[in-house]
Amino acid sequence: MRQPLAGSENRRTMTLNLFSRTFLGASLALPLTLAAQDHASLTTNLYLVNAKSGSSSSTDARPDSLPQAPSAIPPSDSSRTVGGTVIPRATDGALALSLDDAIAFGMKNNYQLEALRSEDRQVRGAILTAENALLPSLTASARTATQEINLAAMGFKPASLAAFGLPAGSIHTIVKVDTTAAQLNLDQTVFNVPTYYLFRASQKAAQATNLGVLNGRGSVTLAIGSAYLKALADTAQIADAQALLKADEVAYNQAKLSHDAGVSPNIDVLRTQVQFQQQQQALISAENTFAKDKIALNRLMGLPAGQELNLTDTVPYADLAELPLADALSLAYTRRKDLLMLEAEVKATEVQRKASRYEYMPTVAVNGYYGVLGETRGLYHGVFNAQGTLKIPIFKEAQFRGEREVADAQLISLRQQIQSLHVTIEQQIRSAMLDVESTAQQVKVAQSNEALAKEELDEVTQRFKAGVDDSLPVVRAQATLADAQNRLISTTFQNNQAKLQLARNTGVVETQYRQYLNR
């Protein structure tokens, strides 16, 4: 299983730091206090907890490369509302479900995958907001005001007008003023190199969240594929248990007839009855396991837990075409989303480091306004204001050097993680290939064992019916056949699961699971 090397908490923290550093001077508040989640943990945990929880240039991101959701989705009117949240109900009758349909449901309804999409959407929305802050800020404003001013209260004395040859009462001490103004305001940063590079770094860091969605999509495919194959194995188990139950019933009835005819002892009846009842228990257990595994599959697909399912696919098995190790590694190095996420973080950190090298440079900004001002019912006159600002950082060398040191340390750490992940990928692919080869050989042996066990059971059954032997060999042969069938079902499931895991380790499970399962 893939080990999480770089969680989304670190990616998100870096992205938010870039946002805050870039736009703190613009007083831009970004609502990005997101809870940390680990993208890389979306593997086996998906099977237990959630609907259990790209880079657009990646070929995995093509919409036509994934199965489309089937039209038989439970209708929206079959739902209930709890606290404003719509919760779907199970539909009447069983829902016909293929493996493609199951994965399509998961891609659309899986809760954890939807949470990753929401996170990616929030980050992209924040980038749009930040991008707007880099553009010129042009606003229009208009105001009108009415004031009544007491000049005497402000210290004006009418007697002081005599010094200008004006009578004392020529100006009233109570003055009413009506003014109206309209203006356009402009604010623009003309030269700020660090802000530009930090914005570039934020864009590259946001690519990691997009790759996180693709990584989660692969985890959902692996989890749903494994759950669907497990449910198919359950159906095969039930079918074998039912067949053995019928055979045990025939043997039990034969023993009773022979005993009633005085041909065989009562011990034969007891043996066959015990075997018959044990097989009844095995059938009940298999049906219970199947019911619980369907609930888990519904949960993974985001469907109601009580939704009845009719699995339309059969248990797949075929030898996987040989994939050379070199080709598998080359494919994984270009398609593994966790590796691509780390590479995106490296690019973002490199740009951030470049920004820190230019923080000592001055910044230039301009702002001002132009408009009209005058009495509301009188004359208007144009007014304007224009100013430029030059800011030069002084005595901040320690801060700038510290930020460069942090960026260098992050870069070294990310490169070490990439190097470690390359080794991990090779280990995972080698292990998955060994699992595929080993389980394929086990399937062939299990198939041979099942055929031999059936032949043995047929022979001892014929001997028992002919009265040549008692029921003990029959009971033993039935137990041997049951064990052989269980091993065949188990090894077939393990082989298919190993193929899916190999596809996951090479980074193509969401688009090529059919080829790996030979469907």
Tab-separated table of C-alpha atoms in Angstrom, residues 142-380:
chain	number	residue	atom	x	y	z
A	142	ALA	CA	-20.852	59.843	-5.975
A	143	ARG	CA	-22.109	61.670	-2.918
A	144	THR	CA	-24.362	64.517	-2.004
A	145	ALA	CA	-24.505	66.268	1.355
A	146	THR	CA	-26.423	68.982	3.125
A	147	GLN	CA	-24.840	70.805	6.050
A	148	GLU	CA	-25.845	73.602	8.329
A	149	ILE	CA	-22.826	75.264	9.917
A	150	ASN	CA	-22.734	77.583	12.942
A	151	LEU	CA	-19.836	79.913	12.156
A	152	ALA	CA	-20.060	81.590	15.539
A	153	ALA	CA	-19.625	78.262	17.281
A	154	MET	CA	-16.504	77.751	15.196
A	155	GLY	CA	-14.999	81.042	16.409
A	156	PHE	CA	-16.157	83.435	13.672
A	157	LYS	CA	-16.945	86.949	14.942
A	158	PRO	CA	-19.014	89.261	12.693
A	159	ALA	CA	-17.206	92.295	14.129
A	160	SER	CA	-13.998	91.103	12.482
A	161	LEU	CA	-15.492	91.989	9.091
A	162	ALA	CA	-14.995	95.675	9.828
A	163	ALA	CA	-11.296	95.211	9.154
A	164	PHE	CA	-12.221	94.442	5.565
A	165	GLY	CA	-14.643	97.338	5.217
A	166	LEU	CA	-17.723	95.104	5.459
A	167	PRO	CA	-20.684	95.693	7.748
A	168	ALA	CA	-20.967	93.283	10.667
A	169	GLY	CA	-24.244	91.725	9.445
A	170	SER	CA	-23.189	91.105	5.846
A	171	ILE	CA	-22.460	87.395	6.571
A	172	HIS	CA	-24.869	85.227	8.494
A	173	THR	CA	-23.426	83.157	11.321
A	174	ILE	CA	-25.702	80.200	10.389
A	175	VAL	CA	-24.795	78.901	6.910
A	176	LYS	CA	-26.519	76.085	4.984
A	177	VAL	CA	-24.393	74.309	2.351
A	178	ASP	CA	-25.546	71.724	-0.250
A	179	THR	CA	-22.721	69.979	-2.151
A	180	THR	CA	-22.565	67.151	-4.687
A	181	ALA	CA	-19.442	65.309	-5.903
A	182	ALA	CA	-18.724	62.493	-8.368
A	183	GLN	CA	-15.334	60.966	-9.058
A	184	LEU	CA	-13.357	58.001	-10.415
A	185	ASN	CA	-10.692	56.500	-8.159
A	186	LEU	CA	-7.657	54.531	-9.344
A	187	ASP	CA	-5.161	52.433	-7.399
A	188	GLN	CA	-2.477	50.457	-9.192
A	189	THR	CA	0.777	48.822	-8.236
A	190	VAL	CA	3.141	49.534	-11.098
A	191	PHE	CA	6.268	47.672	-10.022
A	192	ASN	CA	6.299	44.887	-7.412
A	193	VAL	CA	8.393	41.921	-8.502
A	194	PRO	CA	7.970	39.769	-5.347
A	195	THR	CA	4.187	40.016	-5.536
A	196	TYR	CA	4.210	38.852	-9.139
A	197	TYR	CA	6.362	35.814	-8.393
A	198	LEU	CA	4.375	34.952	-5.282
A	199	PHE	CA	1.205	34.988	-7.335
A	200	ARG	CA	2.869	32.675	-9.869
A	201	ALA	CA	3.863	30.396	-7.011
A	202	SER	CA	0.294	30.375	-5.687
A	203	GLN	CA	-0.969	29.236	-9.080
A	204	LYS	CA	1.500	26.371	-9.176
A	205	ALA	CA	0.747	25.379	-5.583
A	206	ALA	CA	-2.958	25.239	-6.449
A	207	GLN	CA	-2.161	22.605	-9.074
A	208	ALA	CA	-1.408	20.254	-6.174
A	209	THR	CA	-5.028	20.418	-5.003
A	210	ASN	CA	-6.200	19.630	-8.518
A	211	LEU	CA	-3.860	16.644	-8.613
A	212	GLY	CA	-5.237	15.696	-5.210
A	213	VAL	CA	-8.667	15.313	-6.811
A	214	LEU	CA	-7.170	12.963	-9.407
A	215	ASN	CA	-5.352	11.066	-6.674
A	216	GLY	CA	-8.595	10.690	-4.761
A	217	ARG	CA	-10.332	9.514	-7.916
A	218	GLY	CA	-7.805	6.705	-8.263
A	219	SER	CA	-8.319	5.751	-4.622
A	220	VAL	CA	-12.086	5.646	-5.104
A	221	THR	CA	-11.682	3.438	-8.185
A	222	LEU	CA	-9.449	1.022	-6.281
A	223	ALA	CA	-11.771	0.900	-3.269
A	224	ILE	CA	-14.971	0.433	-5.287
A	225	GLY	CA	-13.339	-2.078	-7.618
A	226	SER	CA	-12.151	-4.143	-4.666
A	227	ALA	CA	-15.559	-3.935	-2.984
A	228	TYR	CA	-17.366	-4.971	-6.175
A	229	LEU	CA	-15.010	-7.913	-6.706
A	230	LYS	CA	-15.503	-8.909	-3.071
A	231	ALA	CA	-19.277	-8.902	-3.585
A	232	LEU	CA	-18.833	-11.031	-6.728
A	233	ALA	CA	-16.736	-13.462	-4.712
A	234	ASP	CA	-19.565	-13.594	-2.170
A	235	THR	CA	-22.057	-14.524	-4.887
A	236	ALA	CA	-19.746	-17.300	-6.090
A	237	GLN	CA	-19.427	-18.476	-2.502
A	238	ILE	CA	-23.213	-18.568	-2.134
A	239	ALA	CA	-23.644	-20.470	-5.410
A	240	ASP	CA	-21.091	-23.091	-4.345
A	241	ALA	CA	-22.675	-23.361	-0.888
A	242	GLN	CA	-26.110	-23.890	-2.445
A	243	ALA	CA	-24.777	-26.591	-4.773
A	244	LEU	CA	-23.068	-28.381	-1.900
A	245	LEU	CA	-26.215	-28.070	0.195
A	246	LYS	CA	-28.218	-29.834	-2.507
A	247	ALA	CA	-25.582	-32.567	-2.744
A	248	ASP	CA	-25.613	-32.978	1.043
A	249	GLU	CA	-29.383	-33.185	1.012
A	250	VAL	CA	-29.262	-35.944	-1.604
A	251	ALA	CA	-26.689	-37.847	0.441
A	252	TYR	CA	-28.749	-37.429	3.606
A	253	ASN	CA	-31.918	-38.691	1.916
A	254	GLN	CA	-29.982	-41.613	0.420
A	255	ALA	CA	-28.628	-42.535	3.852
A	256	LYS	CA	-32.124	-42.433	5.370
A	257	LEU	CA	-33.522	-44.670	2.622
A	258	SER	CA	-30.674	-47.124	3.030
A	259	HIS	CA	-31.123	-47.182	6.811
A	260	ASP	CA	-34.882	-47.626	6.507
A	261	ALA	CA	-34.223	-50.532	4.163
A	262	GLY	CA	-31.882	-52.044	6.716
A	263	VAL	CA	-28.886	-51.799	4.378
A	264	SER	CA	-26.792	-49.211	6.238
A	265	PRO	CA	-26.323	-48.364	9.931
A	266	ASN	CA	-27.730	-45.296	11.662
A	267	ILE	CA	-24.250	-43.779	11.868
A	268	ASP	CA	-24.413	-43.052	8.119
A	269	VAL	CA	-27.626	-41.086	8.658
A	270	LEU	CA	-26.065	-39.096	11.482
A	271	ARG	CA	-22.936	-38.276	9.470
A	272	THR	CA	-24.861	-37.040	6.470
A	273	GLN	CA	-27.299	-35.085	8.640
A	274	VAL	CA	-24.469	-33.297	10.462
A	275	GLN	CA	-22.813	-32.495	7.118
A	276	PHE	CA	-26.137	-31.217	5.734
A	277	GLN	CA	-26.699	-28.920	8.727
A	278	GLN	CA	-23.115	-27.642	8.655
A	279	GLN	CA	-23.592	-26.725	5.010
A	280	GLN	CA	-26.799	-24.881	5.945
A	281	GLN	CA	-24.749	-22.816	8.383
A	282	ALA	CA	-22.125	-22.143	5.709
A	283	LEU	CA	-24.836	-20.902	3.337
A	284	ILE	CA	-26.349	-18.617	5.985
A	285	SER	CA	-22.904	-17.185	6.770
A	286	ALA	CA	-22.147	-16.599	3.068
A	287	GLU	CA	-25.465	-14.804	2.542
A	288	ASN	CA	-24.853	-12.617	5.604
A	289	THR	CA	-21.357	-11.698	4.376
A	290	PHE	CA	-22.773	-10.820	0.962
A	291	ALA	CA	-25.442	-8.569	2.506
A	292	LYS	CA	-22.844	-6.680	4.569
A	293	ASP	CA	-20.470	-6.314	1.640
A	294	LYS	CA	-23.306	-4.825	-0.445
A	295	ILE	CA	-23.890	-2.246	2.289
A	296	ALA	CA	-20.177	-1.360	2.202
A	297	LEU	CA	-20.313	-1.086	-1.605
A	298	ASN	CA	-23.362	1.195	-1.416
A	299	ARG	CA	-21.534	3.386	1.062
A	300	LEU	CA	-18.523	3.680	-1.235
A	301	MET	CA	-20.743	4.619	-4.185
A	302	GLY	CA	-22.631	7.213	-2.148
A	303	LEU	CA	-25.929	5.323	-2.431
A	304	PRO	CA	-28.357	4.549	0.402
A	305	ALA	CA	-27.105	1.700	2.573
A	306	GLY	CA	-30.347	-0.216	2.031
A	307	GLN	CA	-30.267	-0.010	-1.758
A	308	GLU	CA	-30.728	-3.489	-3.222
A	309	LEU	CA	-28.182	-4.398	-5.893
A	310	ASN	CA	-28.154	-6.868	-8.759
A	311	LEU	CA	-24.526	-7.394	-9.766
A	312	THR	CA	-24.554	-7.937	-13.520
A	313	ASP	CA	-20.866	-8.749	-14.002
A	314	THR	CA	-19.272	-12.137	-13.430
A	315	VAL	CA	-16.044	-12.896	-11.607
A	316	PRO	CA	-13.297	-11.897	-14.070
A	317	TYR	CA	-10.195	-14.001	-14.519
A	318	ALA	CA	-7.569	-14.066	-17.221
A	319	ASP	CA	-3.806	-13.951	-17.301
A	320	LEU	CA	-2.550	-10.378	-17.289
A	321	ALA	CA	-0.391	-9.468	-20.258
A	322	GLU	CA	3.204	-9.179	-19.158
A	323	LEU	CA	4.231	-5.608	-18.370
A	324	PRO	CA	8.006	-5.087	-18.298
A	325	LEU	CA	9.252	-3.472	-15.108
A	326	ALA	CA	10.940	-0.640	-17.008
A	327	ASP	CA	7.688	0.209	-18.804
A	328	ALA	CA	5.713	0.072	-15.564
A	329	LEU	CA	8.164	2.407	-13.824
A	330	SER	CA	8.173	4.823	-16.764
A	331	LEU	CA	4.374	4.864	-16.711
A	332	ALA	CA	4.229	5.408	-12.960
A	333	TYR	CA	6.734	8.289	-13.040
A	334	THR	CA	4.478	10.159	-15.466
A	335	ARG	CA	1.051	9.155	-14.093
A	336	ARG	CA	1.336	8.798	-10.305
A	337	LYS	CA	-0.592	11.731	-8.864
A	338	ASP	CA	1.246	11.769	-5.534
A	339	LEU	CA	4.531	12.157	-7.433
A	340	LEU	CA	3.063	14.849	-9.673
A	341	MET	CA	1.801	16.689	-6.584
A	342	LEU	CA	5.299	16.776	-5.125
A	343	GLU	CA	6.708	17.998	-8.433
A	344	ALA	CA	4.079	20.761	-8.514
A	345	GLU	CA	5.106	21.774	-4.991
A	346	VAL	CA	8.747	21.897	-6.077
A	347	LYS	CA	7.879	24.265	-8.922
A	348	ALA	CA	5.849	26.459	-6.581
A	349	THR	CA	8.656	26.558	-4.032
A	350	GLU	CA	11.214	27.420	-6.709
A	351	VAL	CA	9.110	30.403	-7.798
A	352	GLN	CA	8.576	31.376	-4.159
A	353	ARG	CA	12.334	31.252	-3.608
A	354	LYS	CA	12.788	33.496	-6.653
A	355	ALA	CA	10.307	35.938	-5.138
A	356	SER	CA	12.275	36.058	-1.896
A	357	ARG	CA	15.403	37.072	-3.823
A	358	TYR	CA	13.631	40.198	-5.149
A	359	GLU	CA	12.092	41.385	-1.888
A	360	TYR	CA	14.813	43.995	-1.426
A	361	MET	CA	13.727	45.774	-4.629
A	362	PRO	CA	11.591	48.928	-4.352
A	363	THR	CA	7.889	48.957	-5.163
A	364	VAL	CA	6.115	51.649	-7.138
A	365	ALA	CA	2.397	52.419	-6.957
A	366	VAL	CA	0.127	55.178	-8.249
A	367	ASN	CA	-3.280	56.306	-7.065
A	368	GLY	CA	-5.575	59.254	-7.438
A	369	TYR	CA	-8.979	60.407	-8.554
A	370	TYR	CA	-10.716	62.771	-10.954
A	371	GLY	CA	-14.242	64.157	-10.618
A	372	VAL	CA	-16.477	67.207	-10.164
A	373	LEU	CA	-17.494	69.061	-7.021
A	374	GLY	CA	-19.897	71.947	-6.494
A	375	GLU	CA	-23.146	73.185	-4.996
A	376	THR	CA	-26.037	70.875	-5.648
A	377	ARG	CA	-28.037	73.493	-7.557
A	378	GLY	CA	-25.145	75.641	-8.634
A	379	LEU	CA	-21.860	75.474	-10.496
A	380	TYR	CA	-19.532	72.462	-10.663
